[in-house]
Amino acid sequence: MGMGTGMGMASGSAAEGEAVSGAQLIAESLKAQNIECMFGIVGIPVTEIAIAAQAVGIKYVGMRNEQAACYAASAVGYLTGRPGVCLVVSGPGFLHALGGMANATMNCWPLIVIGGSSDRNQETMGAFQEFPQVEAGRLYNKLSVRPSSLEVIPAIIEKAVRTSMYGRPGSCYIDIPGDFVNLQVNKSSVKYVECCLPPPVSKAECSAVSKAVTIIGLSKQPLLIIGKGAAYSHAENNIRKLVDLCGLPFLPTPMAKGVVPDNHPNCVAAARSTALQHADVIILLGARLNWILHFGLPPRFRQDVKVIQIDICAEELGNNVRPAAILLGDINAVTKQLLEEFGKRPLKYPSNTEWWKRLREKIMTNEERSKGLALQKSLPMNYYTVFHHIRELIPKDCILVSEGANTMDIGRTMLPNYYPRQRLDAGTFGTMGVGLGFAIAAAMIAKDRTPEKRVICIEGDSAFGFSGMEVETICRYNLPILIIVVNNNGIYTGLDADTWKEMSNFGDLATCVPPVSLLPNSHYEEIMSAFGGKGYFVKTPEELQNALKASLTDKQTPSLINVMIDPQSERKKQVCVCFPFFFCKLHVGKPLKSSGSIT
Ligand code: ADP
Ligand code: MG
């Protein structure tokens, strides 16, 4: 007769046979499902689960806010195809993680969240942090469940991991009552299960493939749109072949950048609006016709555009636009089917058509425009100048994490990606606050697989504020992440220090300061130096170059470069009355756009 190792005995201990605690069962079951990483914040009642996870060889990364922990775990799912786990305490801890669950499900990324909850025998009594977590989890998850006993924990965990990955990926929540954690059962009564099989690979109907190839063959102005579903399905090699074989112009959505390298001659990202507006046939590979793609509707698309839709999720097919051909299946497999069909009926879209000419002209004009802005010598710098210098110095194979409004939008056009799954941003949900969690996840993954790969996290100053304390997490685990804060003293735009001071002298800041403004010239880099990393405050291109070179050369130390830019950069300036007798510069002219708007 043996005893469970590690965990203390509790009431309900096994009478005979080898005993195992709830915490151990959870850890062993996650390990059996090949889970590598857990992110979370410990406390009552989940601390033992984190300890048990470490004991079975799962990495546990303690974070500073459950939101960031949950974003980190979800990024592991996107980057590796197997969910990361987020571990949270009951009530508020669980609620903080909802943002991460929603973000993962919106992005179609697999994720497992394990939440402690109050003891079963205190339910409805006003227990410590009591909350209807399973019910609350339903809206955000593909599956929201509580195991009915310790014995079924392995089966529930297998089901959650499988559900998170099969079909359209998403988040799954498992609720663990506090009294389960230290409770023990005989191993002999536990329903152990094997690791779930990899997601089944489904192919499209042959007739649909044939129809798609016919439509593409008749197209005068074709466009291939590559979405993050294509990146997730590791379809890069086949998509690259399709582009090369058929000579198709292609446009990546933000996180699909790099599936085919941005510097491929057929990439028309710099002519995005023209390509979308005039394409007569669109091959949609793992992207939804949602706000990111202007719903596939006029005036951003042709009324008569023929959409060939390829997706793993049947319910997605036909959303907003009636497709000309429906290819339900795994992107990689379906792309292979298309390649085989093109093998039988070769098609090479000529590179000298009017369509290509129009796209190339647009690419040239747009690139000239950003080049002009990038080379402006005036100080403070604008976004384009900052991104120009970053682009010149960062390695080609770095992982780029990006969030903010202008910082993310302009950065996306200025910073190329050459490899798949190396760009992480605010995504489908346009979530601010994901950056540091994503960067931590990417660095954890890179540490084991590709230690030479740097993670560079480019944040707006407002975006950075959402999870700035994760800098401590970065320093604690020695993750050599480079954070660049592009600081314009605000959200969209900010005020300069002089205007701010005038306002402070005038009266109540809360009633007169534009709601978009943040404290001017904040020294965010000191947050990094506070925890032992390197911080740089830069105002000029030379200072930026030097800080970048120093941070990139030092491959061991986390660093943060706080780049001051013109607080009114890229926005029309106009003087307006914002308070009696007081004049301030405010963003006027353009309506404020939602964060992460794609123009
Ligand atoms: P983007 O933000 O890049 O436009 P979306 O997140 O809107 O991309 O769309 C991704 C799509 O990819 C989703 O509709 C999802 O169902 C689909 N998808 C995810 N994995 C696969 C896969 N393996 N095969 C096919 N489609 C997939
Ligand atoms: Mg800002």
Tab-separated table of N, CA and C in Angstrom, residues 53-156:
chain	number	residue	atom	x	y	z
A	53	ALA	N	2.242	20.335	-11.201
A	53	ALA	CA	2.577	20.440	-12.635
A	53	ALA	C	4.090	20.471	-12.807
A	54	GLN	N	4.753	21.269	-11.982
A	54	GLN	CA	6.223	21.318	-12.058
A	54	GLN	C	6.823	19.942	-11.784
A	55	ALA	N	6.221	19.242	-10.816
A	55	ALA	CA	6.765	17.932	-10.436
A	55	ALA	C	6.713	16.921	-11.576
A	56	VAL	N	5.737	17.087	-12.488
A	56	VAL	CA	5.679	16.149	-13.614
A	56	VAL	C	6.392	16.698	-14.854
A	57	GLY	N	7.036	17.857	-14.700
A	57	GLY	CA	7.847	18.384	-15.813
A	57	GLY	C	7.131	19.378	-16.710
A	58	ILE	N	5.989	19.888	-16.245
A	58	ILE	CA	5.334	20.964	-17.006
A	58	ILE	C	5.928	22.283	-16.524
A	59	LYS	N	6.272	23.176	-17.473
A	59	LYS	CA	6.827	24.468	-17.053
A	59	LYS	C	5.722	25.333	-16.488
A	60	TYR	N	5.973	25.920	-15.350
A	60	TYR	CA	4.983	26.839	-14.767
A	60	TYR	C	5.562	28.251	-14.768
A	61	VAL	N	4.865	29.167	-15.405
A	61	VAL	CA	5.295	30.562	-15.451
A	61	VAL	C	4.308	31.395	-14.647
A	62	GLY	N	4.774	31.919	-13.537
A	62	GLY	CA	3.919	32.756	-12.685
A	62	GLY	C	3.862	34.166	-13.254
A	63	MET	N	2.661	34.649	-13.505
A	63	MET	CA	2.496	35.966	-14.114
A	63	MET	C	1.946	36.958	-13.085
A	64	ARG	N	1.720	38.192	-13.480
A	64	ARG	CA	1.287	39.221	-12.559
A	64	ARG	C	-0.190	39.589	-12.675
A	65	ASN	N	-0.828	39.132	-13.732
A	65	ASN	CA	-2.261	39.333	-13.886
A	65	ASN	C	-2.803	38.168	-14.690
A	66	GLU	N	-3.969	37.653	-14.289
A	66	GLU	CA	-4.521	36.467	-14.975
A	66	GLU	C	-4.794	36.728	-16.439
A	67	GLN	N	-5.126	37.990	-16.768
A	67	GLN	CA	-5.376	38.313	-18.171
A	67	GLN	C	-4.145	38.002	-19.017
A	68	ALA	N	-3.006	38.515	-18.570
A	68	ALA	CA	-1.762	38.299	-19.307
A	68	ALA	C	-1.410	36.817	-19.332
A	69	ALA	N	-1.667	36.122	-18.212
A	69	ALA	CA	-1.383	34.680	-18.154
A	69	ALA	C	-2.196	33.945	-19.209
A	70	CYS	N	-3.442	34.352	-19.350
A	70	CYS	CA	-4.335	33.679	-20.285
A	70	CYS	C	-3.944	34.010	-21.732
A	71	TYR	N	-3.541	35.239	-21.984
A	71	TYR	CA	-3.059	35.583	-23.334
A	71	TYR	C	-1.814	34.746	-23.661
A	72	ALA	N	-0.933	34.613	-22.678
A	72	ALA	CA	0.300	33.848	-22.904
A	72	ALA	C	-0.042	32.398	-23.263
A	73	ALA	N	-0.919	31.788	-22.467
A	73	ALA	CA	-1.273	30.384	-22.717
A	73	ALA	C	-1.893	30.222	-24.099
A	74	SER	N	-2.698	31.206	-24.521
A	74	SER	CA	-3.350	31.085	-25.831
A	74	SER	C	-2.337	31.209	-26.969
A	75	ALA	N	-1.313	32.020	-26.770
A	75	ALA	CA	-0.293	32.164	-27.819
A	75	ALA	C	0.483	30.859	-27.998
A	76	VAL	N	0.689	30.126	-26.891
A	76	VAL	CA	1.341	28.814	-26.989
A	76	VAL	C	0.531	27.919	-27.933
A	77	GLY	N	-0.795	27.975	-27.792
A	77	GLY	CA	-1.667	27.180	-28.654
A	77	GLY	C	-1.493	27.533	-30.123
A	78	TYR	N	-1.430	28.808	-30.425
A	78	TYR	CA	-1.277	29.241	-31.815
A	78	TYR	C	0.105	28.848	-32.357
A	79	LEU	N	1.109	29.015	-31.522
A	79	LEU	CA	2.473	28.797	-32.000
A	79	LEU	C	2.823	27.315	-32.135
A	80	THR	N	2.229	26.475	-31.273
A	80	THR	CA	2.626	25.061	-31.288
A	80	THR	C	1.528	24.120	-31.781
A	81	GLY	N	0.288	24.604	-31.874
A	81	GLY	CA	-0.818	23.733	-32.281
A	81	GLY	C	-1.358	22.873	-31.153
A	82	ARG	N	-0.782	22.990	-29.977
A	82	ARG	CA	-1.272	22.287	-28.785
A	82	ARG	C	-1.518	23.329	-27.713
A	83	PRO	N	-2.630	23.216	-26.983
A	83	PRO	CA	-2.958	24.316	-26.078
A	83	PRO	C	-1.956	24.509	-24.946
A	84	GLY	N	-1.755	25.739	-24.576
A	84	GLY	CA	-1.103	26.048	-23.312
A	84	GLY	C	-2.196	26.061	-22.254
A	85	VAL	N	-1.784	26.033	-20.983
A	85	VAL	CA	-2.766	26.039	-19.899
A	85	VAL	C	-2.636	27.321	-19.099
A	86	CYS	N	-3.790	27.867	-18.736
A	86	CYS	CA	-3.812	29.010	-17.836
A	86	CYS	C	-4.440	28.546	-16.532
A	87	LEU	N	-3.756	28.791	-15.424
A	87	LEU	CA	-4.233	28.351	-14.106
A	87	LEU	C	-4.607	29.571	-13.272
A	88	VAL	N	-5.867	29.611	-12.827
A	88	VAL	CA	-6.310	30.788	-12.077
A	88	VAL	C	-7.063	30.392	-10.806
A	89	VAL	N	-7.113	31.327	-9.889
A	89	VAL	CA	-7.875	31.091	-8.661
A	89	VAL	C	-9.355	31.380	-8.914
A	90	SER	N	-10.146	31.164	-7.871
A	90	SER	CA	-11.595	31.328	-7.981
A	90	SER	C	-12.005	32.796	-8.100
A	91	GLY	N	-13.248	33.013	-8.502
A	91	GLY	CA	-13.845	34.353	-8.511
A	91	GLY	C	-13.094	35.356	-9.362
A	92	PRO	N	-12.469	36.354	-8.719
A	92	PRO	CA	-11.792	37.410	-9.486
A	92	PRO	C	-10.702	36.864	-10.418
A	93	GLY	N	-9.967	35.873	-9.954
A	93	GLY	CA	-8.900	35.301	-10.800
A	93	GLY	C	-9.498	34.733	-12.066
A	94	PHE	N	-10.581	33.998	-11.905
A	94	PHE	CA	-11.284	33.435	-13.057
A	94	PHE	C	-11.798	34.553	-13.962
A	95	LEU	N	-12.397	35.576	-13.339
A	95	LEU	CA	-12.984	36.667	-14.141
A	95	LEU	C	-11.921	37.425	-14.929
A	96	HIS	N	-10.757	37.626	-14.319
A	96	HIS	CA	-9.687	38.321	-15.050
A	96	HIS	C	-9.265	37.537	-16.289
A	97	ALA	N	-9.412	36.227	-16.222
A	97	ALA	CA	-8.957	35.389	-17.347
A	97	ALA	C	-9.980	35.330	-18.488
A	98	LEU	N	-11.197	35.827	-18.237
A	98	LEU	CA	-12.217	35.738	-19.293
A	98	LEU	C	-11.770	36.443	-20.568
A	99	GLY	N	-11.076	37.556	-20.405
A	99	GLY	CA	-10.570	38.284	-21.579
A	99	GLY	C	-9.695	37.392	-22.436
A	100	GLY	N	-8.879	36.593	-21.796
A	100	GLY	CA	-7.984	35.689	-22.525
A	100	GLY	C	-8.745	34.563	-23.209
A	101	MET	N	-9.787	34.065	-22.516
A	101	MET	CA	-10.600	32.991	-23.123
A	101	MET	C	-11.309	33.542	-24.353
A	102	ALA	N	-11.916	34.717	-24.212
A	102	ALA	CA	-12.628	35.319	-25.342
A	102	ALA	C	-11.665	35.582	-26.490
A	103	ASN	N	-10.503	36.111	-26.158
A	103	ASN	CA	-9.529	36.426	-27.213
A	103	ASN	C	-9.094	35.167	-27.963
A	104	ALA	N	-8.866	34.085	-27.218
A	104	ALA	CA	-8.452	32.832	-27.860
A	104	ALA	C	-9.564	32.297	-28.758
A	105	THR	N	-10.787	32.296	-28.248
A	105	THR	CA	-11.897	31.765	-29.038
A	105	THR	C	-12.141	32.636	-30.276
A	106	MET	N	-12.065	33.945	-30.119
A	106	MET	CA	-12.223	34.852	-31.276
A	106	MET	C	-11.136	34.605	-32.311
A	107	ASN	N	-9.931	34.343	-31.847
A	107	ASN	CA	-8.804	34.113	-32.767
A	107	ASN	C	-8.773	32.687	-33.318
A	108	CYS	N	-9.654	31.813	-32.808
A	108	CYS	CA	-9.641	30.380	-33.164
A	108	CYS	C	-8.321	29.725	-32.756
A	109	TRP	N	-7.916	29.965	-31.525
A	109	TRP	CA	-6.688	29.374	-30.991
A	109	TRP	C	-7.045	28.403	-29.859
A	110	PRO	N	-6.388	27.252	-29.781
A	110	PRO	CA	-6.681	26.327	-28.683
A	110	PRO	C	-6.121	26.841	-27.358
A	111	LEU	N	-6.867	26.598	-26.300
A	111	LEU	CA	-6.460	27.059	-24.962
A	111	LEU	C	-7.181	26.226	-23.916
A	112	ILE	N	-6.499	25.941	-22.816
A	112	ILE	CA	-7.136	25.300	-21.667
A	112	ILE	C	-7.008	26.240	-20.472
A	113	VAL	N	-8.125	26.518	-19.842
A	113	VAL	CA	-8.075	27.289	-18.598
A	113	VAL	C	-8.551	26.384	-17.476
A	114	ILE	N	-7.759	26.336	-16.403
A	114	ILE	CA	-8.164	25.589	-15.215
A	114	ILE	C	-8.387	26.596	-14.094
A	115	GLY	N	-9.599	26.620	-13.606
A	115	GLY	CA	-9.922	27.570	-12.548
A	115	GLY	C	-10.278	26.845	-11.275
A	116	GLY	N	-9.677	27.271	-10.185
A	116	GLY	CA	-10.114	26.766	-8.893
A	116	GLY	C	-11.464	27.406	-8.587
A	117	SER	N	-12.286	26.726	-7.804
A	117	SER	CA	-13.549	27.354	-7.385
A	117	SER	C	-13.806	26.962	-5.937
A	118	SER	N	-14.834	27.535	-5.356
A	118	SER	CA	-15.040	27.293	-3.927
A	118	SER	C	-15.455	25.841	-3.667
A	119	ASP	N	-15.285	25.428	-2.420
A	119	ASP	CA	-15.571	24.033	-2.048
A	119	ASP	C	-17.033	23.697	-2.320
A	120	ARG	N	-17.274	22.473	-2.736
A	120	ARG	CA	-18.639	22.072	-3.096
A	120	ARG	C	-19.619	22.225	-1.933
A	121	ASN	N	-19.150	21.900	-0.717
A	121	ASN	CA	-20.104	21.926	0.402
A	121	ASN	C	-20.420	23.342	0.897
A	122	GLN	N	-19.776	24.365	0.273
A	122	GLN	CA	-20.104	25.749	0.641
A	122	GLN	C	-20.882	26.455	-0.465
A	123	GLU	N	-21.202	25.721	-1.520
A	123	GLU	CA	-21.907	26.324	-2.646
A	123	GLU	C	-23.221	26.939	-2.194
A	124	THR	N	-23.507	28.128	-2.691
A	124	THR	CA	-24.703	28.942	-2.371
A	124	THR	C	-24.644	29.575	-0.977
A	125	MET	N	-23.558	29.330	-0.230
A	125	MET	CA	-23.503	29.865	1.141
A	125	MET	C	-22.755	31.194	1.222
A	126	GLY	N	-22.266	31.673	0.082
A	126	GLY	CA	-21.429	32.872	0.115
A	126	GLY	C	-20.005	32.506	0.456
A	127	ALA	N	-19.513	31.465	-0.188
A	127	ALA	CA	-18.141	31.009	0.060
A	127	ALA	C	-17.135	32.057	-0.430
A	128	PHE	N	-15.915	31.939	0.037
A	128	PHE	CA	-14.832	32.823	-0.394
A	128	PHE	C	-14.712	32.771	-1.924
A	129	GLN	N	-14.839	33.899	-2.573
A	129	GLN	CA	-14.719	34.025	-4.033
A	129	GLN	C	-15.675	33.105	-4.797
A	130	GLU	N	-16.822	32.846	-4.217
A	130	GLU	CA	-17.789	31.991	-4.906
A	130	GLU	C	-18.348	32.708	-6.133
A	131	PHE	N	-18.429	32.000	-7.235
A	131	PHE	CA	-18.959	32.587	-8.471
A	131	PHE	C	-19.401	31.456	-9.391
A	132	PRO	N	-20.484	31.646	-10.163
A	132	PRO	CA	-20.927	30.566	-11.059
A	132	PRO	C	-19.999	30.452	-12.268
A	133	GLN	N	-18.843	29.843	-12.060
A	133	GLN	CA	-17.785	29.897	-13.071
A	133	GLN	C	-18.081	29.052	-14.312
A	134	VAL	N	-18.685	27.894	-14.097
A	134	VAL	CA	-18.975	27.041	-15.262
A	134	VAL	C	-19.977	27.744	-16.184
A	135	GLU	N	-21.011	28.331	-15.569
A	135	GLU	CA	-22.007	29.050	-16.364
A	135	GLU	C	-21.348	30.234	-17.068
A	136	ALA	N	-20.565	31.001	-16.314
A	136	ALA	CA	-19.927	32.189	-16.887
A	136	ALA	C	-18.976	31.811	-18.011
A	137	GLY	N	-18.361	30.654	-17.885
A	137	GLY	CA	-17.376	30.232	-18.885
A	137	GLY	C	-18.003	29.834	-20.221
A	138	ARG	N	-19.315	29.544	-20.210
A	138	ARG	CA	-19.937	28.992	-21.422
A	138	ARG	C	-19.862	29.937	-22.607
A	139	LEU	N	-20.012	31.213	-22.353
A	139	LEU	CA	-20.042	32.195	-23.436
A	139	LEU	C	-18.685	32.348	-24.125
A	140	TYR	N	-17.636	31.986	-23.428
A	140	TYR	CA	-16.294	32.269	-23.925
A	140	TYR	C	-15.566	31.029	-24.411
A	141	ASN	N	-16.170	29.871	-24.185
A	141	ASN	CA	-15.441	28.628	-24.396
A	141	ASN	C	-16.230	27.644	-25.255
A	142	LYS	N	-15.516	26.753	-25.918
A	142	LYS	CA	-16.157	25.673	-26.655
A	142	LYS	C	-16.744	24.658	-25.679
A	143	LEU	N	-16.132	24.587	-24.510
A	143	LEU	CA	-16.530	23.622	-23.490
A	143	LEU	C	-16.262	24.266	-22.133
A	144	SER	N	-17.240	24.196	-21.243
A	144	SER	CA	-17.049	24.747	-19.906
A	144	SER	C	-17.607	23.719	-18.933
A	145	VAL	N	-16.724	23.027	-18.221
A	145	VAL	CA	-17.155	21.865	-17.441
A	145	VAL	C	-16.470	21.762	-16.081
A	146	ARG	N	-17.142	21.015	-15.206
A	146	ARG	CA	-16.540	20.665	-13.919
A	146	ARG	C	-16.591	19.140	-13.819
A	147	PRO	N	-15.459	18.497	-13.564
A	147	PRO	CA	-15.498	17.035	-13.411
A	147	PRO	C	-16.397	16.664	-12.224
A	148	SER	N	-17.151	15.589	-12.376
A	148	SER	CA	-18.087	15.222	-11.315
A	148	SER	C	-17.384	14.513	-10.160
A	149	SER	N	-16.169	14.030	-10.419
A	149	SER	CA	-15.404	13.359	-9.354
A	149	SER	C	-13.927	13.376	-9.746
A	150	LEU	N	-13.061	13.027	-8.806
A	150	LEU	CA	-11.636	12.956	-9.123
A	150	LEU	C	-11.364	11.903	-10.195
A	151	GLU	N	-12.131	10.823	-10.131
A	151	GLU	CA	-11.884	9.678	-11.013
A	151	GLU	C	-11.954	10.043	-12.490
A	152	VAL	N	-12.778	11.041	-12.820
A	152	VAL	CA	-12.963	11.363	-14.248
A	152	VAL	C	-12.058	12.510	-14.722
A	153	ILE	N	-11.196	13.008	-13.841
A	153	ILE	CA	-10.341	14.146	-14.233
A	153	ILE	C	-9.524	13.856	-15.514
A	154	PRO	N	-8.873	12.681	-15.612
A	154	PRO	CA	-8.097	12.451	-16.852
A	154	PRO	C	-8.971	12.492	-18.110
A	155	ALA	N	-10.173	11.925	-18.017
A	155	ALA	CA	-11.060	11.899	-19.185
A	155	ALA	C	-11.550	13.303	-19.535
A	156	ILE	N	-11.834	14.100	-18.506
A	156	ILE	CA	-12.309	15.476	-18.749
A	156	ILE	C	-11.187	16.303	-19.376
